Amino acid sequence: LCAQAAVTAENGKIKAVLKEAAQRNPRLREAVLNLSRGKAESESALPDLDLAHLAAPRRLGDGGDGENEEEGMAEVSDEELGSVLYYNQFSLPIVNANAAPIEVTNDVARSGLWVLPAFVNHSCLPNVQRLIVWDCLFLRAGRDIRAGEELFDCYIESLQPLARRRASLESYGIRSCACERCRLEEAILDPGEVDGVLAAAAGA
């Protein structure tokens, strides 16, 4: 799956850039305001758009239908957009091509919003891998995926023990992940032993 960003910008400017784009294009506005804001009630509806437009939201309104509903639309609030970005934006990558092997890290100063990938749910045992190149976000199959099978991404650092993953997921409004991996670790691993192993590893 490949998706183009709705917007990319420096973190201090991305809300204003998104607000301008959403206010200018009512269909982009609909898609953005249907993204999760960390609560179940914000996830109850899907935008009335096909997958092609969700994957390439900058093309919305290019269909030649003459739609322009900017006049008379209520202004999108900064609070709404801030909440959407908090739960759905991804950092842009920094690539160090001079390192061997090549290093790819997160740019803490710049980020983007991708509409279609934002509808992909979380699992600590994901079946896709996320890769961002410029303003395009790719979801690559991490294993064989059956036709009709739901795609799952991992929102957090996956190589962490259960307690740390759950603490990180709280910032996304996920109180307790119940994926197969979490249920298995909860059933067979003692949290005290896990903490002991981590403490020993940190002191080595």
Tab-separated table of C-alpha atoms in Angstrom:
chain	number	residue	atom	x	y	z
A	1	LEU	CA	0.000	0.000	0.000
A	2	CYS	CA	1.307	3.462	-0.912
A	3	ALA	CA	-0.226	6.717	0.297
A	4	GLN	CA	0.626	10.353	-0.287
A	5	ALA	CA	0.661	12.779	2.628
A	6	ALA	CA	-2.191	15.234	2.965
A	7	VAL	CA	0.344	17.671	4.425
A	8	THR	CA	3.948	17.694	5.599
A	9	ALA	CA	5.576	20.544	7.510
A	10	GLU	CA	7.682	21.552	10.466
A	11	ASN	CA	5.940	20.558	13.680
A	12	GLY	CA	5.362	24.168	14.689
A	13	LYS	CA	3.608	24.919	11.387
A	14	ILE	CA	1.816	21.676	10.488
A	15	LYS	CA	-1.462	22.573	12.225
A	16	ALA	CA	-1.727	25.840	10.289
A	17	VAL	CA	-0.839	24.094	7.020
A	18	LEU	CA	-3.477	21.403	7.633
A	19	LYS	CA	-6.072	23.997	8.633
A	20	GLU	CA	-5.550	25.935	5.417
A	21	ALA	CA	-5.803	22.768	3.298
A	22	ALA	CA	-8.916	21.500	5.116
A	23	GLN	CA	-10.654	24.859	4.961
A	24	ARG	CA	-9.957	25.097	1.231
A	25	ASN	CA	-11.186	21.591	0.400
A	26	PRO	CA	-14.408	20.294	2.024
A	27	ARG	CA	-13.737	16.657	1.100
A	28	LEU	CA	-10.277	16.724	2.647
A	29	ARG	CA	-11.847	18.390	5.672
A	30	GLU	CA	-14.348	15.512	5.953
A	31	ALA	CA	-11.590	12.901	5.735
A	32	VAL	CA	-9.403	14.635	8.319
A	33	LEU	CA	-12.219	15.152	10.821
A	34	ASN	CA	-13.138	11.462	10.553
A	35	LEU	CA	-9.709	10.423	11.835
A	36	SER	CA	-9.353	9.145	15.381
A	37	ARG	CA	-8.998	11.611	18.238
A	38	GLY	CA	-8.260	8.943	20.812
A	39	LYS	CA	-11.864	8.217	21.770
A	40	ALA	CA	-14.288	5.616	20.468
A	41	GLU	CA	-16.892	8.210	19.481
A	42	SER	CA	-14.398	9.815	17.081
A	43	GLU	CA	-13.988	6.476	15.290
A	44	SER	CA	-17.652	5.738	14.562
A	45	ALA	CA	-17.792	6.954	10.960
A	46	LEU	CA	-15.789	6.660	7.768
A	47	PRO	CA	-15.523	9.421	5.168
A	48	ASP	CA	-17.572	9.005	2.017
A	49	LEU	CA	-14.467	8.679	-0.168
A	50	ASP	CA	-12.944	5.851	-2.137
A	51	LEU	CA	-9.578	4.332	-1.250
A	52	ALA	CA	-7.831	6.069	-4.142
A	53	HIS	CA	-8.734	9.497	-2.771
A	54	LEU	CA	-7.861	8.527	0.802
A	55	ALA	CA	-4.471	7.362	-0.463
A	56	ALA	CA	-3.899	10.563	-2.464
A	57	PRO	CA	-5.883	13.281	-0.645
A	58	ARG	CA	-4.188	16.135	-2.502
A	59	ARG	CA	-6.192	15.058	-5.566
A	60	LEU	CA	-9.499	15.656	-3.823
A	61	GLY	CA	-11.518	18.182	-5.763
A	62	ASP	CA	-9.636	17.532	-8.987
A	63	GLY	CA	-12.546	15.683	-10.512
A	64	GLY	CA	-13.814	18.718	-12.393
A	65	ASP	CA	-17.175	18.701	-10.661
A	66	GLY	CA	-16.872	22.355	-9.718
A	67	GLU	CA	-17.303	21.693	-6.010
A	68	ASN	CA	-16.301	24.596	-3.840
A	69	GLU	CA	-18.010	24.787	-0.514
A	70	GLU	CA	-15.489	26.968	1.255
A	71	GLU	CA	-17.947	29.821	1.568
A	72	GLY	CA	-20.317	29.243	4.418
A	73	MET	CA	-18.309	26.422	5.978
A	74	ALA	CA	-17.652	26.689	9.694
A	75	GLU	CA	-13.985	27.179	10.447
A	76	VAL	CA	-12.135	24.063	11.592
A	77	SER	CA	-11.000	24.643	15.150
A	78	ASP	CA	-7.358	24.475	16.203
A	79	GLU	CA	-8.414	22.124	19.007
A	80	GLU	CA	-9.930	19.621	16.556
A	81	LEU	CA	-6.910	19.668	14.262
A	82	GLY	CA	-4.490	19.495	17.165
A	83	SER	CA	-6.240	16.374	18.428
A	84	VAL	CA	-6.252	14.769	14.960
A	85	LEU	CA	-2.537	15.439	14.541
A	86	TYR	CA	-1.684	14.223	18.048
A	87	TYR	CA	-3.135	10.794	17.361
A	88	ASN	CA	-2.361	10.405	13.645
A	89	GLN	CA	0.758	12.247	12.486
A	90	PHE	CA	4.056	10.488	11.801
A	91	SER	CA	7.559	11.896	11.950
A	92	LEU	CA	9.364	12.318	8.666
A	93	PRO	CA	12.574	10.321	8.275
A	94	ILE	CA	16.176	11.477	8.382
A	95	VAL	CA	18.438	9.347	6.195
A	96	ASN	CA	22.192	9.280	6.800
A	97	ALA	CA	23.549	7.849	3.557
A	98	ASN	CA	27.134	8.223	4.800
A	99	ALA	CA	26.676	5.590	7.497
A	100	ALA	CA	27.293	1.906	6.868
A	101	PRO	CA	24.722	0.475	6.940
A	102	ILE	CA	22.533	3.465	6.043
A	103	GLU	CA	20.875	4.975	9.122
A	104	VAL	CA	17.219	6.016	9.120
A	105	THR	CA	15.932	7.904	12.167
A	106	ASN	CA	12.902	10.040	12.988
A	107	ASP	CA	13.038	13.789	12.373
A	108	VAL	CA	11.801	15.298	15.636
A	109	ALA	CA	11.218	18.649	13.930
A	110	ARG	CA	9.082	17.630	10.928
A	111	SER	CA	6.061	15.393	10.442
A	112	GLY	CA	3.181	14.598	8.107
A	113	LEU	CA	-0.407	13.365	8.035
A	114	TRP	CA	-1.354	10.405	5.826
A	115	VAL	CA	-5.112	9.851	5.690
A	116	LEU	CA	-5.498	6.241	4.521
A	117	PRO	CA	-2.774	4.717	6.760
A	118	ALA	CA	-4.308	6.537	9.733
A	119	PHE	CA	-7.272	4.126	9.513
A	120	VAL	CA	-4.984	1.113	10.056
A	121	ASN	CA	-5.417	-0.253	13.575
A	122	HIS	CA	-2.675	-1.140	16.050
A	123	SER	CA	-1.308	-4.531	17.018
A	124	CYS	CA	1.872	-5.421	18.931
A	125	LEU	CA	2.088	-8.281	16.430
A	126	PRO	CA	1.652	-6.296	13.185
A	127	ASN	CA	1.429	-7.799	9.716
A	128	VAL	CA	2.786	-4.707	7.914
A	129	GLN	CA	5.922	-2.585	8.139
A	130	ARG	CA	5.771	1.207	7.755
A	131	LEU	CA	8.258	3.012	5.520
A	132	ILE	CA	8.209	6.741	4.710
A	133	VAL	CA	10.029	8.090	1.656
A	134	TRP	CA	9.697	11.849	1.149
A	135	ASP	CA	5.916	12.450	1.365
A	136	CYS	CA	4.903	8.866	0.556
A	137	LEU	CA	4.104	6.292	3.215
A	138	PHE	CA	4.394	2.623	2.269
A	139	LEU	CA	2.892	-0.275	4.204
A	140	ARG	CA	4.784	-3.420	3.232
A	141	ALA	CA	3.572	-6.895	4.105
A	142	GLY	CA	5.603	-8.288	6.998
A	143	ARG	CA	4.334	-11.793	6.287
A	144	ASP	CA	1.914	-13.532	3.963
A	145	ILE	CA	-1.491	-11.818	4.247
A	146	ARG	CA	-4.707	-13.533	3.242
A	147	ALA	CA	-7.230	-11.802	0.989
A	148	GLY	CA	-9.655	-9.869	3.185
A	149	GLU	CA	-7.390	-9.998	6.250
A	150	GLU	CA	-7.208	-6.752	8.238
A	151	LEU	CA	-3.922	-4.835	8.142
A	152	PHE	CA	-2.295	-3.989	11.465
A	153	ASP	CA	0.526	-1.541	12.127
A	154	CYS	CA	2.475	-1.129	15.374
A	155	TYR	CA	2.118	2.430	16.674
A	156	ILE	CA	4.981	2.140	19.174
A	157	GLU	CA	8.429	0.598	19.603
A	158	SER	CA	7.589	-3.079	19.273
A	159	LEU	CA	10.773	-4.445	20.898
A	160	GLN	CA	9.612	-3.508	24.400
A	161	PRO	CA	8.090	-5.650	27.164
A	162	LEU	CA	4.359	-5.713	27.763
A	163	ALA	CA	4.200	-3.092	30.541
A	164	ARG	CA	6.189	-0.529	28.572
A	165	ARG	CA	4.162	-1.107	25.417
A	166	ARG	CA	0.914	-0.611	27.307
A	167	ALA	CA	2.210	2.582	28.899
A	168	SER	CA	3.185	3.926	25.468
A	169	LEU	CA	-0.182	2.987	23.960
A	170	GLU	CA	-2.059	5.055	26.545
A	171	SER	CA	-0.965	8.181	24.679
A	172	TYR	CA	-2.963	6.877	21.679
A	173	GLY	CA	-6.079	6.316	23.782
A	174	ILE	CA	-5.501	2.530	23.847
A	175	ARG	CA	-5.976	1.397	27.422
A	176	SER	CA	-5.076	-2.247	26.930
A	177	CYS	CA	-3.989	-3.982	23.749
A	178	ALA	CA	-5.496	-7.463	23.543
A	179	CYS	CA	-3.573	-8.776	20.528
A	180	GLU	CA	-2.319	-12.356	20.476
A	181	ARG	CA	1.182	-11.342	21.570
A	182	CYS	CA	-0.031	-9.290	24.550
A	183	ARG	CA	-2.322	-12.073	25.735
A	184	LEU	CA	0.505	-14.615	25.501
A	185	GLU	CA	3.019	-12.440	27.379
A	186	GLU	CA	0.452	-11.640	30.055
A	187	ALA	CA	-0.240	-15.352	30.539
A	188	ILE	CA	3.313	-16.704	30.727
A	189	LEU	CA	5.677	-13.870	31.756
A	190	ASP	CA	6.114	-12.606	35.304
A	191	PRO	CA	6.411	-8.783	35.301
A	192	GLY	CA	8.894	-8.845	38.181
A	193	GLU	CA	11.190	-11.233	36.328
A	194	VAL	CA	10.962	-9.116	33.191
A	195	ASP	CA	11.936	-5.990	35.155
A	196	GLY	CA	14.860	-7.889	36.658
A	197	VAL	CA	16.142	-8.950	33.256
A	198	LEU	CA	15.848	-5.372	31.962
A	199	ALA	CA	17.680	-3.973	34.990
A	200	ALA	CA	20.467	-6.514	34.599
A	201	ALA	CA	20.776	-5.735	30.893
A	202	ALA	CA	20.919	-1.987	31.557
A	203	GLY	CA	23.679	-2.450	34.108
A	204	ALA	CA	25.789	-4.768	31.970
